[in-house]
Structures are given as structure tokens and as C-alpha cells.
mmCIF file of C-alpha atoms in Angstrom:
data_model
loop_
_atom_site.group_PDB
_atom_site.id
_atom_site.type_symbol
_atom_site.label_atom_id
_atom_site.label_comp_id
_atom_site.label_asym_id
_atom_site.label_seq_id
_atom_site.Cartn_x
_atom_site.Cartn_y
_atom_site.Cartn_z
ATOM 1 C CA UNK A 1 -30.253 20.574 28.997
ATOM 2 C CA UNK A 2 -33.925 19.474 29.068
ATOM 3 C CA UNK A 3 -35.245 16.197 26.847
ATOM 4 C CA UNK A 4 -37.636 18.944 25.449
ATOM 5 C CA UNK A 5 -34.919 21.023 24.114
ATOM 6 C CA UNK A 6 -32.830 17.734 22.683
ATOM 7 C CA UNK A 7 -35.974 16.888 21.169
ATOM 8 C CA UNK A 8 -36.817 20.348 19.878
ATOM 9 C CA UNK A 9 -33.332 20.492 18.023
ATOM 10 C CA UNK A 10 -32.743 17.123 16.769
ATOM 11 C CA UNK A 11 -33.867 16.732 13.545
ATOM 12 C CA UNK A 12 -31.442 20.201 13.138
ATOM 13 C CA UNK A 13 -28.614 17.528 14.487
ATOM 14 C CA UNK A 14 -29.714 14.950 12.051
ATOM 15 C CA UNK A 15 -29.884 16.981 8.804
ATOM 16 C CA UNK A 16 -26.356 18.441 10.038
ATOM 17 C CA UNK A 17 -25.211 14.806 10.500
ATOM 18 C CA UNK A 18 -27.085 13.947 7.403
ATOM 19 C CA UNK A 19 -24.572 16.618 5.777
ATOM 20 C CA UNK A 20 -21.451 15.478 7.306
ATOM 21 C CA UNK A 21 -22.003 12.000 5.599
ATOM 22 C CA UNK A 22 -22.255 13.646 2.142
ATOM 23 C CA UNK A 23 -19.233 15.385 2.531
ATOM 24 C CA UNK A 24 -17.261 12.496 4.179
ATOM 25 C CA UNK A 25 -19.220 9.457 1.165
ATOM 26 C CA UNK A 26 -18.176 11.388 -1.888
ATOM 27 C CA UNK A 27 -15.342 12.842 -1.164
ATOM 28 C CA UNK A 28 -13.353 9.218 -0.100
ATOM 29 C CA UNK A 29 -15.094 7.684 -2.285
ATOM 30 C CA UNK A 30 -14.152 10.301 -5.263
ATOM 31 C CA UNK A 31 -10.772 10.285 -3.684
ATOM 32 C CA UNK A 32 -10.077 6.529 -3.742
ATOM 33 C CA UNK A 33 -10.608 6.875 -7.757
ATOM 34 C CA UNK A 34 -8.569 9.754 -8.021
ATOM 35 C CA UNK A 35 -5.819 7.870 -5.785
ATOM 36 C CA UNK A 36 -5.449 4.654 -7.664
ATOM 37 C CA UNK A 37 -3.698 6.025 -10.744
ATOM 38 C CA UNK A 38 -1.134 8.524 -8.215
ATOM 39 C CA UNK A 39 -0.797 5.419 -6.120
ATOM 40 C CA UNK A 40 0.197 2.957 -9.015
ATOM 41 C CA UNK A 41 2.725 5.931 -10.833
ATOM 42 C CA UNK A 42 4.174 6.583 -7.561
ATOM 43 C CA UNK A 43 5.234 2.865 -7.391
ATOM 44 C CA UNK A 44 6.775 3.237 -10.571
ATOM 45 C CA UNK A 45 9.868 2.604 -10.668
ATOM 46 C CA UNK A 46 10.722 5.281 -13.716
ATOM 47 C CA UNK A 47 11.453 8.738 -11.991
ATOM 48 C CA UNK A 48 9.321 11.127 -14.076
ATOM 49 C CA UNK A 49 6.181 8.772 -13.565
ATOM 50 C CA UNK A 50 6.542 9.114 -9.875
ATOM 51 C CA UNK A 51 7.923 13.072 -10.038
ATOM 52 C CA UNK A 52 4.386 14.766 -10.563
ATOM 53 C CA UNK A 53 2.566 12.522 -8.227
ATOM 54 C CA UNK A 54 4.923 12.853 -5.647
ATOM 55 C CA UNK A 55 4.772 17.044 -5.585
ATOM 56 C CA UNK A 56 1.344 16.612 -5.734
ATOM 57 C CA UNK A 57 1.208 14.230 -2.506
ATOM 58 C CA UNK A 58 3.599 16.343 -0.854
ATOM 59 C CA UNK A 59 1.667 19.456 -1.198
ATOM 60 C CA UNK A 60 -1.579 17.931 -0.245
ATOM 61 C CA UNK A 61 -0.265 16.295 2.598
ATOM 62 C CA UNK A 62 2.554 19.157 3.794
ATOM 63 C CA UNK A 63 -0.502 22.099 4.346
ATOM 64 C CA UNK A 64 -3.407 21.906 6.614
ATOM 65 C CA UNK A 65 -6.681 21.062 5.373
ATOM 66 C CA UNK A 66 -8.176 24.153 6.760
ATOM 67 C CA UNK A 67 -5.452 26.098 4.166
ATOM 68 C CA UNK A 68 -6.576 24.314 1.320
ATOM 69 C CA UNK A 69 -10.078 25.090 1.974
ATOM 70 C CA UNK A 70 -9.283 28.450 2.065
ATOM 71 C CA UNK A 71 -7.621 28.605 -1.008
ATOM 72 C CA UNK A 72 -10.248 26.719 -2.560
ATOM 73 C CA UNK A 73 -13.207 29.122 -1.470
ATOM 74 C CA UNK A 74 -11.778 32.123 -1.174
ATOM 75 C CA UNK A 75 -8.583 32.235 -3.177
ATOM 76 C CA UNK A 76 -10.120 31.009 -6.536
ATOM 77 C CA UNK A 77 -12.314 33.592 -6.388
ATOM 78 C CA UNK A 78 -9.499 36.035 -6.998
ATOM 79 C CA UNK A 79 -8.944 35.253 -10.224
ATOM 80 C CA UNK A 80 -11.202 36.703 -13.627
ATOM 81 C CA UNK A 81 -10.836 33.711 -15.531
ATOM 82 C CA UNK A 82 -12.028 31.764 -12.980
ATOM 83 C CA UNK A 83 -15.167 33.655 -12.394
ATOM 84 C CA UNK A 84 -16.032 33.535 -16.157
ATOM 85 C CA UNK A 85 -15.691 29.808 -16.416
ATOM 86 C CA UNK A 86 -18.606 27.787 -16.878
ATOM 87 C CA UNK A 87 -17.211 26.123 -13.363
ATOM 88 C CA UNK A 88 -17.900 29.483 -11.402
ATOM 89 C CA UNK A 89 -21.848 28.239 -10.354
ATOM 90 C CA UNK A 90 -19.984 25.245 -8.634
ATOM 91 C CA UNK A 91 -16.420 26.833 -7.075
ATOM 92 C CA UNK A 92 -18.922 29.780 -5.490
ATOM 93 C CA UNK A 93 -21.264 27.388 -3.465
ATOM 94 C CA UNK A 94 -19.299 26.171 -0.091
ATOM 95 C CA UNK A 95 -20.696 22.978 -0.408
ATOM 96 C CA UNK A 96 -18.799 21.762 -3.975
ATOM 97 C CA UNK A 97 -15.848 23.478 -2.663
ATOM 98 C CA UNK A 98 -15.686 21.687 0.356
ATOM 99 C CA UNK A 99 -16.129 18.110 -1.884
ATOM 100 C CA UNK A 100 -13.336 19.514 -3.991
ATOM 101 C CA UNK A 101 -10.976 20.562 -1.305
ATOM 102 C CA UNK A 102 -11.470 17.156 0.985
ATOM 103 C CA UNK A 103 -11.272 14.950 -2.492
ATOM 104 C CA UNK A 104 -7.687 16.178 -3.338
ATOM 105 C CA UNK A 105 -6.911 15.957 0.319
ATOM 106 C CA UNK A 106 -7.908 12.514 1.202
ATOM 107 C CA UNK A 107 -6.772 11.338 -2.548
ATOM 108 C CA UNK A 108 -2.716 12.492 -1.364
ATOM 109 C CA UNK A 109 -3.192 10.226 1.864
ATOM 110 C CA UNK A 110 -5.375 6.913 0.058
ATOM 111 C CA UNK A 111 -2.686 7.609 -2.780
ATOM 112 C CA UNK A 112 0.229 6.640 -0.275
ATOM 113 C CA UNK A 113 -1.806 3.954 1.389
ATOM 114 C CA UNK A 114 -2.061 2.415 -2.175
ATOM 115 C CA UNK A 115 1.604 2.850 -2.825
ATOM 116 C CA UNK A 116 2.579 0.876 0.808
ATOM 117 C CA UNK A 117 0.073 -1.816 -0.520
ATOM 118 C CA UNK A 118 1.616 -1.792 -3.865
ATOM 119 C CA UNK A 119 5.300 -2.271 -2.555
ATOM 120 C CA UNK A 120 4.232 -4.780 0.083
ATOM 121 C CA UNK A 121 2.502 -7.313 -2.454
ATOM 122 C CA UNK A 122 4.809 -10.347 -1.811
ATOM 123 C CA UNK A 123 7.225 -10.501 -5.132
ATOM 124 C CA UNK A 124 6.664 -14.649 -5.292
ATOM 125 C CA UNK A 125 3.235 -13.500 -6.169
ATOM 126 C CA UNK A 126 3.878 -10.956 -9.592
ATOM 127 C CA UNK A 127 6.715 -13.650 -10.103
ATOM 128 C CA UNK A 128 4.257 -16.491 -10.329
ATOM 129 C CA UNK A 129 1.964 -14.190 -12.586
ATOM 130 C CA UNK A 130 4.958 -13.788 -15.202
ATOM 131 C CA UNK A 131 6.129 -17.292 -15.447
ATOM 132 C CA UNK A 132 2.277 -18.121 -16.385
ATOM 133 C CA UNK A 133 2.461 -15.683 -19.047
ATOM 134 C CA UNK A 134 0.274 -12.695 -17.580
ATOM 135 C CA UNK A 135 1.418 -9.660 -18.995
ATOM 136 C CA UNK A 136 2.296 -6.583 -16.614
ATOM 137 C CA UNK A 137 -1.016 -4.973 -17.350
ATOM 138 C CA UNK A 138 -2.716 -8.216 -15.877
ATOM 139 C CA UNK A 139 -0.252 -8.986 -13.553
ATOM 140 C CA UNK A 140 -1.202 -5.681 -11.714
ATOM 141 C CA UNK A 141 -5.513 -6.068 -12.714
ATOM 142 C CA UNK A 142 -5.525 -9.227 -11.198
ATOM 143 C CA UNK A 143 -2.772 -9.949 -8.867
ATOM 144 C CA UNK A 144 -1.381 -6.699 -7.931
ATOM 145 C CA UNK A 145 -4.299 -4.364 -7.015
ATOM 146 C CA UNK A 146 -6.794 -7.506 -6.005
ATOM 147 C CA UNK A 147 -4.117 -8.100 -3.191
ATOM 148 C CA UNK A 148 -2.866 -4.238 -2.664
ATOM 149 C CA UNK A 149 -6.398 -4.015 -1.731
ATOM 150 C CA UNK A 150 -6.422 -6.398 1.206
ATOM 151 C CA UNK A 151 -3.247 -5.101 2.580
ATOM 152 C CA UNK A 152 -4.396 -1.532 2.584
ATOM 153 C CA UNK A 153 -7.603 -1.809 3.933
ATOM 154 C CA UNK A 154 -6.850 -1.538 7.488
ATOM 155 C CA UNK A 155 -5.100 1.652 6.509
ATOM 156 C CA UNK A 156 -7.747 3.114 4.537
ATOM 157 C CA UNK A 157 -10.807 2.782 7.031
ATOM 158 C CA UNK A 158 -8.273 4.277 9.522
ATOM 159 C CA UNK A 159 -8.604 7.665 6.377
ATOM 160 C CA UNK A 160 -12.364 7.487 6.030
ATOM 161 C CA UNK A 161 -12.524 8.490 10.107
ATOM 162 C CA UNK A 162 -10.192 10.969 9.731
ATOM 163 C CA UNK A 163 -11.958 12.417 6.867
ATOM 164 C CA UNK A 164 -14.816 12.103 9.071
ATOM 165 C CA UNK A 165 -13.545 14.144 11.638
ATOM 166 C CA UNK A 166 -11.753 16.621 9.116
ATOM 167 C CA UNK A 167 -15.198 17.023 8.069
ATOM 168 C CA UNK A 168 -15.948 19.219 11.109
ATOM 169 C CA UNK A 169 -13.935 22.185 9.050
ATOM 170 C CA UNK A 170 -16.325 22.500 6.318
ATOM 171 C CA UNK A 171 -18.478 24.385 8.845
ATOM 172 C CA UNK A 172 -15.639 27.615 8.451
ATOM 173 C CA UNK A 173 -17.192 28.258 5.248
ATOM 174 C CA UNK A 174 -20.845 28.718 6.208
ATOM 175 C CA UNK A 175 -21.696 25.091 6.060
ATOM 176 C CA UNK A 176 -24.096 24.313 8.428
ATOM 177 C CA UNK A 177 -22.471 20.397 9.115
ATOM 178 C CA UNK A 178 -22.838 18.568 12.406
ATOM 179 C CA UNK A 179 -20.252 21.141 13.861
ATOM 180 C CA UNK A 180 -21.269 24.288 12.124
ATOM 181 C CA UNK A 181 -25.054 23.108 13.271
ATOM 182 C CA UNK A 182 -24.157 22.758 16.647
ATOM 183 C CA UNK A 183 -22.426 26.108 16.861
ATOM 184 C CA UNK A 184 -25.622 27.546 15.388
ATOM 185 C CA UNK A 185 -28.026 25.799 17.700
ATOM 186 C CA UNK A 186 -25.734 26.857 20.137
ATOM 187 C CA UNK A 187 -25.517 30.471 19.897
ATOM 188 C CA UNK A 188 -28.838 30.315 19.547
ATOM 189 C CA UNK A 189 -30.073 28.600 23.124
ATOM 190 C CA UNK A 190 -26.346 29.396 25.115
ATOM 191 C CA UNK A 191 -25.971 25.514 25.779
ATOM 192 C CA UNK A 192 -22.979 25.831 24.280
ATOM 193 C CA UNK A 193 -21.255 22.799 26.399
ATOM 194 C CA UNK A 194 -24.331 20.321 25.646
ATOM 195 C CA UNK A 195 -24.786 21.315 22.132
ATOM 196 C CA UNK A 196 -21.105 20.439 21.190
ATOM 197 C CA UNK A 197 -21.237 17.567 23.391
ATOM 198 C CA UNK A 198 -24.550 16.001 21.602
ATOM 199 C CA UNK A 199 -22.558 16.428 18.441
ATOM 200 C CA UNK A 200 -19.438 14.724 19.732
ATOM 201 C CA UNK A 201 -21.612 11.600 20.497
ATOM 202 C CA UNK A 202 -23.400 11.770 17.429
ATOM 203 C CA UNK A 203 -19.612 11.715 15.248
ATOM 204 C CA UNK A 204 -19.038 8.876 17.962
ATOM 205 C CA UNK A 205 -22.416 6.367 16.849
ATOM 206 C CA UNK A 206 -20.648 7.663 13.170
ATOM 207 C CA UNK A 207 -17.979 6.261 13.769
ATOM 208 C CA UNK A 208 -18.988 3.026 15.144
ATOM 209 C CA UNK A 209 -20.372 2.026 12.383
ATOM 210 C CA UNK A 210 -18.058 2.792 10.024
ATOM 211 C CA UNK A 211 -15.682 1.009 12.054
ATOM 212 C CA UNK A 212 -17.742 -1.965 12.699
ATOM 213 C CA UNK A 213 -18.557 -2.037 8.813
ATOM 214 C CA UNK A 214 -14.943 -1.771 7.823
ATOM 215 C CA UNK A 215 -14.211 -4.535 10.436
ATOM 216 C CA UNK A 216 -17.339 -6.546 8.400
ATOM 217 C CA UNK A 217 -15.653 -6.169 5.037
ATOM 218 C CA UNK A 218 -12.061 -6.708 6.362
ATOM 219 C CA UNK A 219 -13.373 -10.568 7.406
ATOM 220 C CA UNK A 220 -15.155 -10.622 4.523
ATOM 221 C CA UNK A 221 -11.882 -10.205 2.597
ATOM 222 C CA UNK A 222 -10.097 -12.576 5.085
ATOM 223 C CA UNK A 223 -7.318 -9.263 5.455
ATOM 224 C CA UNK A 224 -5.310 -10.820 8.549
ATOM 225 C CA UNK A 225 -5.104 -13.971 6.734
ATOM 226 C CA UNK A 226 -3.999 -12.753 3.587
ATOM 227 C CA UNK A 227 -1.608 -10.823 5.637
ATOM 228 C CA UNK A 228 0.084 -13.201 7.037
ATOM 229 C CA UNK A 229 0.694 -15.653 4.511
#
């Protein structure tokens, strides 16, 4: 491959890179919202708290992405009701079903990140927060979450590149991401082995700096050394 013809098809790259972070930002970001309340019922120790979020969690995280999306974009459509609904300008367009479909995904996943954190906050802690008279809903505001989120950290930067990389399915349903770019530019010029292979370094700088940002705010929050009091 030529510079002129990297040069020729780059801003293509960029705007398919510049789609890739869309769907990646919102939907771990709208996930991580969504997860908190799962995570916290899951830790519950009352059985039907935990019940729903736990079939929920197992589906999400029991069937391939690529299924789900699927069922998202093609299987709603199936269904009357559904096209009536005053949701039907949204679940048609690939691009809101592919936030949809990698939200409830990633929220199973951050959901059982936040449970781990949850369980491994140390109990001298919420003890210490009850003998000063902190009542459970500020015991877990303040003590419980506020450290939860140090000890699951690691675990859910490791999720955002995952996400990043799941991200690469979105281009089965005629999005036009960094993957589903490539494979247009592509069929388009026959450099089929340097087109895919200038999108596997771009994912790469993508993930570099994710992971060098998540390494950033990890220090920030001192997460080894809360850790391993």
C-alpha cells in the first residue's frame, strides 16, 4: 500500500474510528449507571432482591454479543406493537440499536464487577460506619461505593477495552465503524490485508490511551494502596 492511498482513505479511517468511540463512550458509560443498582441488589443478601438481577446477568452474559444484536435489530422488528411504538424511529436505525444492545451487555459484566467490589469492601470498614451512627443508606453512599469503586477499577478499565473491541460487531448491521469501514475501503481498493491491518493499529493507539488514562485515574485514586491496606 502506497502513502498516497493511506492518505487518500484516512479521514474514512478517522470518522470510522470517530464512530467506534461513540459506540464504546455511551454505551459503558450508560452501562456503568444501569449497573450500579443490579450490582448493589445482587449483593443483597435477601434472595428476591438478588433473583431478577441475577437472570438478567446470566442471560446477558450466557449469549454472545453478536446474538443479542441480532435480536435487537432484527428480532424486535417482528413484532406489531413494537413497530407502532413511538420507540420504532430509534429500534429501526442500527446505530441506537447497537447503543442499546452493547449497554445491556456491558451493564451484566460492570454489574458483577460492582458486586466483587461490593463483597470485598473490608467489613472493619461498614463496622466502623455503624458504631458512628451512619445509617445503612450512608454507610453504603459514603463508605461502601466510595471504596467499591477503588477496588473495581482495575476490573472495569479491563470492560471498557473489551467493549472496545466488541465494538468491531456493530459493523454486521450496516454500521460503517472502524471495522465495517475498513471492510468497505477494502472491497473497494482489494488491499484487503493493509486495510484491516491499518485498522488493527488504529484500535491499538485506542487502546493505549484508554489504558494509559485508566492507569492516570487509578494513581489518582491511590487503587494499589487502598488495596492493600
Amino acid at each position: 500500500m502506497t502513502w498516497e492511498i493511506f492518505i487518500k482513505w484516512l479521514p474514512s479511517f478517522l470518522d470510522g474510528a470517530w464512530l467506534t468511540l461513540q459506540l464504546v463512550g455511551v454505551s459503558v458509560i450508560a452501562g456503568l449507571i444501569f449497573a450500579i443498582p443490579l450490582g448493589i441488589a445482587r449483593s443483597s443478601r435477601h434472595f428476591p432482591v438478588r433473583a431478577l438481577p441475577y437472570a438478567y446477568i446470566f442471560f446477558f452474559r450466557g449469549t454472545p454479543l453478536l446474538v443479542q444484536l441480532f435480536l435487537v435489530y432484527y428480532g424486535l422488528a417482528q413484532f406489531d406493537a413494537v413497530r407502532q411504538s413511538a420507540l420504532w424511529p430509534y429500534l429501526r436505525d442500527p446505530y441506537w440499536c447497537a447503543i442499546l444492545t452493547m449497554t445491556l451487555h456491558t451493564a451484566a459484566y460492570i454489574a458483577e464487577i460492582i458486586r466483587g467490589a461490593i463483597q470485598n469492601v473490608p467489613a472493619g470498614e461498614v463496622e466502623a460506619a455503624r458504631a458512628l451512627g451512619m445509617s445503612r443508606s450512608q454507610t453504603l453512599w459514603h463508605i461502601i461505593l466510595p471504596r467499591a469503586t477503588r477496588i473495581g477499577l482495575p476490573a472495569y478499565s479491563n470492560e471498557v477495552i473489551l467493549m472496545l473491541k466488541a465494538s468491531a460487531l456493530a459493523s454486521t448491521i450496516t454500521l460503517l465503524e472502524l471495522t465495517g469501514m475498513a471492510r468497505k475501503i477494502a472491497a473497494r481498493t482489494y488491499l484487503h490485508e493493509e486495510m484491516f491491518l491499518t485498522a488493527g493499529v488504529i484500535y491499538l493507539v485506542i487502546a493505549f490511551i484508554l489504558m494509559q488514562g485508566f492507569k492516570l485515574l487509578e494513581r489518582w485514586l491511590r487503587v494499589d494502596a487502598c488495596q492493600g491496606r
